[in-house]
Amino acid sequence: MGEYGIPQILNGEFKQCDFISFNYAKSCKQKEEKGVHFFVDDYQFSRIWNNPDAYIDMLSDFACVLSPDFSTYTDFPKAIQIYNHYRKHWIGAYMQLYGANVIPTISWSDKNSFEWCFDGEPEGGTVAVSSVGCMNSKEKTEMFVYGYKEMIIRLQPDTIIFYGSVPEQCMGNIVRVKPFSDKFKEVTINGW
């Protein structure tokens, strides 16, 4: 454990599957064929922090569950960023304790977050990242790519589940997951 007592998430087993966001998990049919991600606004999944036992059994039925992606925005105070990293790990480790196949979600804010944002993450195995909201300026894209490269060096993942657009500088065994918003773009483009 590092300086902040971040719980350790173990390597989960990667299973090829379609992903749905947490806010659709409860009504999902054929859970064993789906994975659950938390790449949605925090208010959509804060309830898992407030009452994790209400969701453990349901989430354990899925092929895999990504650890919650509590926000670590660069304009958040450092204490809130570390707290959100802690919450992600506490929930991820708790789900693993009760049998869920958890894949760690890796996130960072800026270079200063590197001192704690990889605490509790396993080396090797499969990890998940999201570029949604990180590609809308040159500065944000550069920071995302810088953090991505740091993640590769520190964690050396075998597979990266990548939610969102993949910058050309991001290397590795990437499994791309198109964000839900891309479905609306396809409909608009195809004139529906």
CSV table of C-alpha atoms in Angstrom, one decimal:
chain,number,residue,atom,x,y,z
A,1,MET,CA,0.0,0.0,0.0
A,2,GLY,CA,1.2,3.5,-0.9
A,3,GLU,CA,1.2,6.6,1.2
A,4,TYR,CA,-2.6,7.1,1.0
A,5,GLY,CA,-3.6,3.5,1.8
A,6,ILE,CA,-5.2,2.9,-1.6
A,7,PRO,CA,-6.7,-0.7,-1.7
A,8,GLN,CA,-5.1,-3.0,-4.2
A,9,ILE,CA,-7.1,-4.2,-7.2
A,10,LEU,CA,-6.0,-7.6,-8.6
A,11,ASN,CA,-5.8,-8.4,-12.3
A,12,GLY,CA,-9.2,-9.4,-13.6
A,13,GLU,CA,-9.7,-11.9,-16.4
A,14,PHE,CA,-10.3,-10.2,-19.8
A,15,LYS,CA,-13.3,-11.6,-21.6
A,16,GLN,CA,-14.3,-10.3,-25.1
A,17,CYS,CA,-17.8,-8.8,-24.7
A,18,ASP,CA,-20.0,-5.8,-25.4
A,19,PHE,CA,-19.9,-3.1,-22.8
A,20,ILE,CA,-22.8,-1.2,-21.3
A,21,SER,CA,-22.7,1.7,-18.8
A,22,PHE,CA,-23.6,1.1,-15.2
A,23,ASN,CA,-26.8,3.0,-15.4
A,24,TYR,CA,-28.2,0.2,-17.8
A,25,ALA,CA,-26.8,-2.7,-15.8
A,26,LYS,CA,-29.9,-3.4,-13.7
A,27,SER,CA,-32.2,-3.9,-16.7
A,28,CYS,CA,-29.7,-5.8,-18.8
A,29,LYS,CA,-30.6,-9.3,-20.1
A,30,GLN,CA,-27.8,-11.8,-20.7
A,31,LYS,CA,-25.4,-10.3,-18.2
A,32,GLU,CA,-22.9,-13.0,-18.7
A,33,GLU,CA,-22.3,-11.7,-22.3
A,34,LYS,CA,-21.8,-8.1,-21.2
A,35,GLY,CA,-19.2,-6.0,-19.4
A,36,VAL,CA,-20.1,-2.9,-17.3
A,37,HIS,CA,-18.2,0.4,-17.5
A,38,PHE,CA,-18.5,3.6,-15.5
A,39,PHE,CA,-17.6,6.0,-18.2
A,40,VAL,CA,-20.6,8.2,-17.5
A,41,ASP,CA,-21.2,11.2,-15.2
A,42,ASP,CA,-20.4,10.5,-11.6
A,43,TYR,CA,-24.0,11.1,-10.5
A,44,GLN,CA,-25.0,8.1,-12.6
A,45,PHE,CA,-23.1,5.7,-10.3
A,46,SER,CA,-22.5,7.5,-7.0
A,47,ARG,CA,-25.1,5.2,-5.5
A,48,ILE,CA,-22.6,2.3,-5.7
A,49,TRP,CA,-20.4,4.1,-3.2
A,50,ASN,CA,-23.3,4.9,-0.9
A,51,ASN,CA,-24.7,1.4,-0.9
A,52,PRO,CA,-22.3,-1.1,-2.6
A,53,ASP,CA,-24.1,-4.2,-1.2
A,54,ALA,CA,-27.2,-3.4,-3.2
A,55,TYR,CA,-25.2,-3.9,-6.5
A,56,ILE,CA,-22.6,-6.7,-5.7
A,57,ASP,CA,-24.7,-9.7,-6.6
A,58,MET,CA,-26.0,-8.1,-9.9
A,59,LEU,CA,-22.5,-7.0,-11.0
A,60,SER,CA,-21.0,-10.4,-10.2
A,61,ASP,CA,-23.2,-11.8,-13.0
A,62,PHE,CA,-21.5,-9.8,-15.7
A,63,ALA,CA,-18.5,-11.1,-17.8
A,64,CYS,CA,-16.5,-8.3,-16.3
A,65,VAL,CA,-16.9,-5.0,-14.5
A,66,LEU,CA,-14.6,-2.0,-14.8
A,67,SER,CA,-13.8,-0.3,-11.6
A,68,PRO,CA,-15.8,3.0,-11.2
A,69,ASP,CA,-14.3,6.0,-12.9
A,70,PHE,CA,-14.8,8.7,-10.3
A,71,SER,CA,-13.6,12.0,-11.7
A,72,THR,CA,-10.1,13.3,-11.1
A,73,TYR,CA,-10.4,16.6,-13.1
A,74,THR,CA,-7.4,18.9,-13.1
A,75,ASP,CA,-9.4,21.7,-11.5
A,76,PHE,CA,-10.4,19.5,-8.6
A,77,PRO,CA,-8.5,20.0,-5.4
A,78,LYS,CA,-5.8,17.3,-4.9
A,79,ALA,CA,-7.6,16.0,-1.9
A,80,ILE,CA,-10.8,15.3,-3.9
A,81,GLN,CA,-8.8,13.7,-6.7
A,82,ILE,CA,-7.1,11.3,-4.2
A,83,TYR,CA,-10.4,10.6,-2.5
A,84,ASN,CA,-12.0,9.7,-5.8
A,85,HIS,CA,-9.0,7.4,-6.7
A,86,TYR,CA,-9.5,5.8,-3.2
A,87,ARG,CA,-13.2,5.3,-3.8
A,88,LYS,CA,-12.5,3.7,-7.2
A,89,HIS,CA,-10.2,1.2,-5.6
A,90,TRP,CA,-12.3,0.5,-2.5
A,91,ILE,CA,-15.3,-0.4,-4.7
A,92,GLY,CA,-13.1,-2.4,-7.1
A,93,ALA,CA,-11.5,-4.4,-4.3
A,94,TYR,CA,-14.8,-4.9,-2.6
A,95,MET,CA,-16.4,-6.2,-5.8
A,96,GLN,CA,-13.5,-8.6,-6.3
A,97,LEU,CA,-13.9,-9.8,-2.7
A,98,TYR,CA,-17.4,-10.9,-3.5
A,99,GLY,CA,-16.6,-12.6,-6.8
A,100,ALA,CA,-17.0,-9.9,-9.5
A,101,ASN,CA,-14.4,-10.1,-12.3
A,102,VAL,CA,-13.0,-6.6,-12.0
A,103,ILE,CA,-10.8,-4.9,-14.6
A,104,PRO,CA,-9.1,-1.8,-13.2
A,105,THR,CA,-9.9,1.6,-14.7
A,106,ILE,CA,-6.8,3.8,-14.9
A,107,SER,CA,-7.2,7.6,-14.8
A,108,TRP,CA,-5.0,10.6,-14.1
A,109,SER,CA,-5.3,14.3,-14.1
A,110,ASP,CA,-2.0,16.0,-14.6
A,111,LYS,CA,1.7,15.2,-14.1
A,112,ASN,CA,1.4,15.8,-10.3
A,113,SER,CA,-1.2,13.0,-10.1
A,114,PHE,CA,1.4,10.4,-11.1
A,115,GLU,CA,2.6,10.3,-7.5
A,116,TRP,CA,-0.6,8.6,-6.5
A,117,CYS,CA,-2.8,7.7,-9.5
A,118,PHE,CA,-1.2,4.4,-10.1
A,119,ASP,CA,-1.3,3.3,-6.4
A,120,GLY,CA,-3.2,0.1,-6.0
A,121,GLU,CA,-3.2,-0.8,-9.7
A,122,PRO,CA,-1.9,-4.3,-10.8
A,123,GLU,CA,1.0,-4.7,-13.2
A,124,GLY,CA,0.4,-6.7,-16.4
A,125,GLY,CA,-3.1,-8.0,-17.2
A,126,THR,CA,-5.9,-5.9,-18.6
A,127,VAL,CA,-6.7,-2.3,-17.8
A,128,ALA,CA,-9.3,0.2,-19.0
A,129,VAL,CA,-9.0,3.9,-20.0
A,130,SER,CA,-11.3,6.5,-21.4
A,131,SER,CA,-10.4,9.4,-23.7
A,132,VAL,CA,-13.9,10.9,-23.6
A,133,GLY,CA,-13.7,14.6,-22.7
A,134,CYS,CA,-9.9,14.5,-23.1
A,135,MET,CA,-9.6,15.2,-26.8
A,136,ASN,CA,-11.3,18.5,-27.2
A,137,SER,CA,-8.1,20.6,-27.0
A,138,LYS,CA,-4.5,20.2,-27.9
A,139,GLU,CA,-3.4,20.7,-24.3
A,140,LYS,CA,-5.9,18.0,-23.0
A,141,THR,CA,-4.9,15.6,-25.7
A,142,GLU,CA,-1.2,16.0,-24.9
A,143,MET,CA,-1.8,15.5,-21.2
A,144,PHE,CA,-3.9,12.4,-21.9
A,145,VAL,CA,-1.2,10.9,-24.1
A,146,TYR,CA,1.5,11.8,-21.6
A,147,GLY,CA,-0.5,10.0,-18.8
A,148,TYR,CA,-1.2,7.1,-21.1
A,149,LYS,CA,2.5,6.6,-21.8
A,150,GLU,CA,3.3,6.8,-18.1
A,151,MET,CA,0.6,4.1,-17.5
A,152,ILE,CA,2.3,1.8,-20.1
A,153,ILE,CA,5.7,2.3,-18.4
A,154,ARG,CA,4.5,1.8,-14.8
A,155,LEU,CA,1.8,-0.9,-15.3
A,156,GLN,CA,2.9,-2.7,-18.5
A,157,PRO,CA,-0.6,-3.9,-19.3
A,158,ASP,CA,-1.1,-6.8,-21.7
A,159,THR,CA,-4.4,-5.4,-22.9
A,160,ILE,CA,-6.0,-2.0,-22.8
A,161,ILE,CA,-9.8,-1.6,-23.1
A,162,PHE,CA,-10.0,1.8,-24.7
A,163,TYR,CA,-13.3,3.7,-24.4
A,164,GLY,CA,-13.4,6.6,-26.9
A,165,SER,CA,-11.2,7.8,-29.7
A,166,VAL,CA,-7.7,6.5,-29.7
A,167,PRO,CA,-4.9,9.0,-30.4
A,168,GLU,CA,-2.3,7.7,-32.8
A,169,GLN,CA,0.4,8.1,-30.2
A,170,CYS,CA,-1.3,5.5,-27.9
A,171,MET,CA,0.2,2.1,-28.5
A,172,GLY,CA,-0.4,-1.4,-27.0
A,173,ASN,CA,-2.8,-4.3,-27.4
A,174,ILE,CA,-5.9,-2.0,-27.6
A,175,VAL,CA,-9.5,-3.2,-27.6
A,176,ARG,CA,-11.6,-0.3,-28.7
A,177,VAL,CA,-15.0,0.3,-27.2
A,178,LYS,CA,-17.0,3.0,-29.0
A,179,PRO,CA,-18.7,5.4,-26.7
A,180,PHE,CA,-22.5,5.5,-26.5
A,181,SER,CA,-22.5,9.0,-28.0
A,182,ASP,CA,-21.0,7.6,-31.3
A,183,LYS,CA,-24.3,5.9,-32.0
A,184,PHE,CA,-26.0,9.3,-32.2
A,185,LYS,CA,-23.3,10.5,-34.5
A,186,GLU,CA,-23.8,7.5,-36.8
A,187,VAL,CA,-27.6,8.2,-36.9
A,188,THR,CA,-27.0,11.9,-37.7
A,189,ILE,CA,-24.4,11.0,-40.4
A,190,ASN,CA,-26.7,8.4,-42.0
A,191,GLY,CA,-29.6,10.8,-42.0
A,192,TRP,CA,-32.0,9.0,-39.6
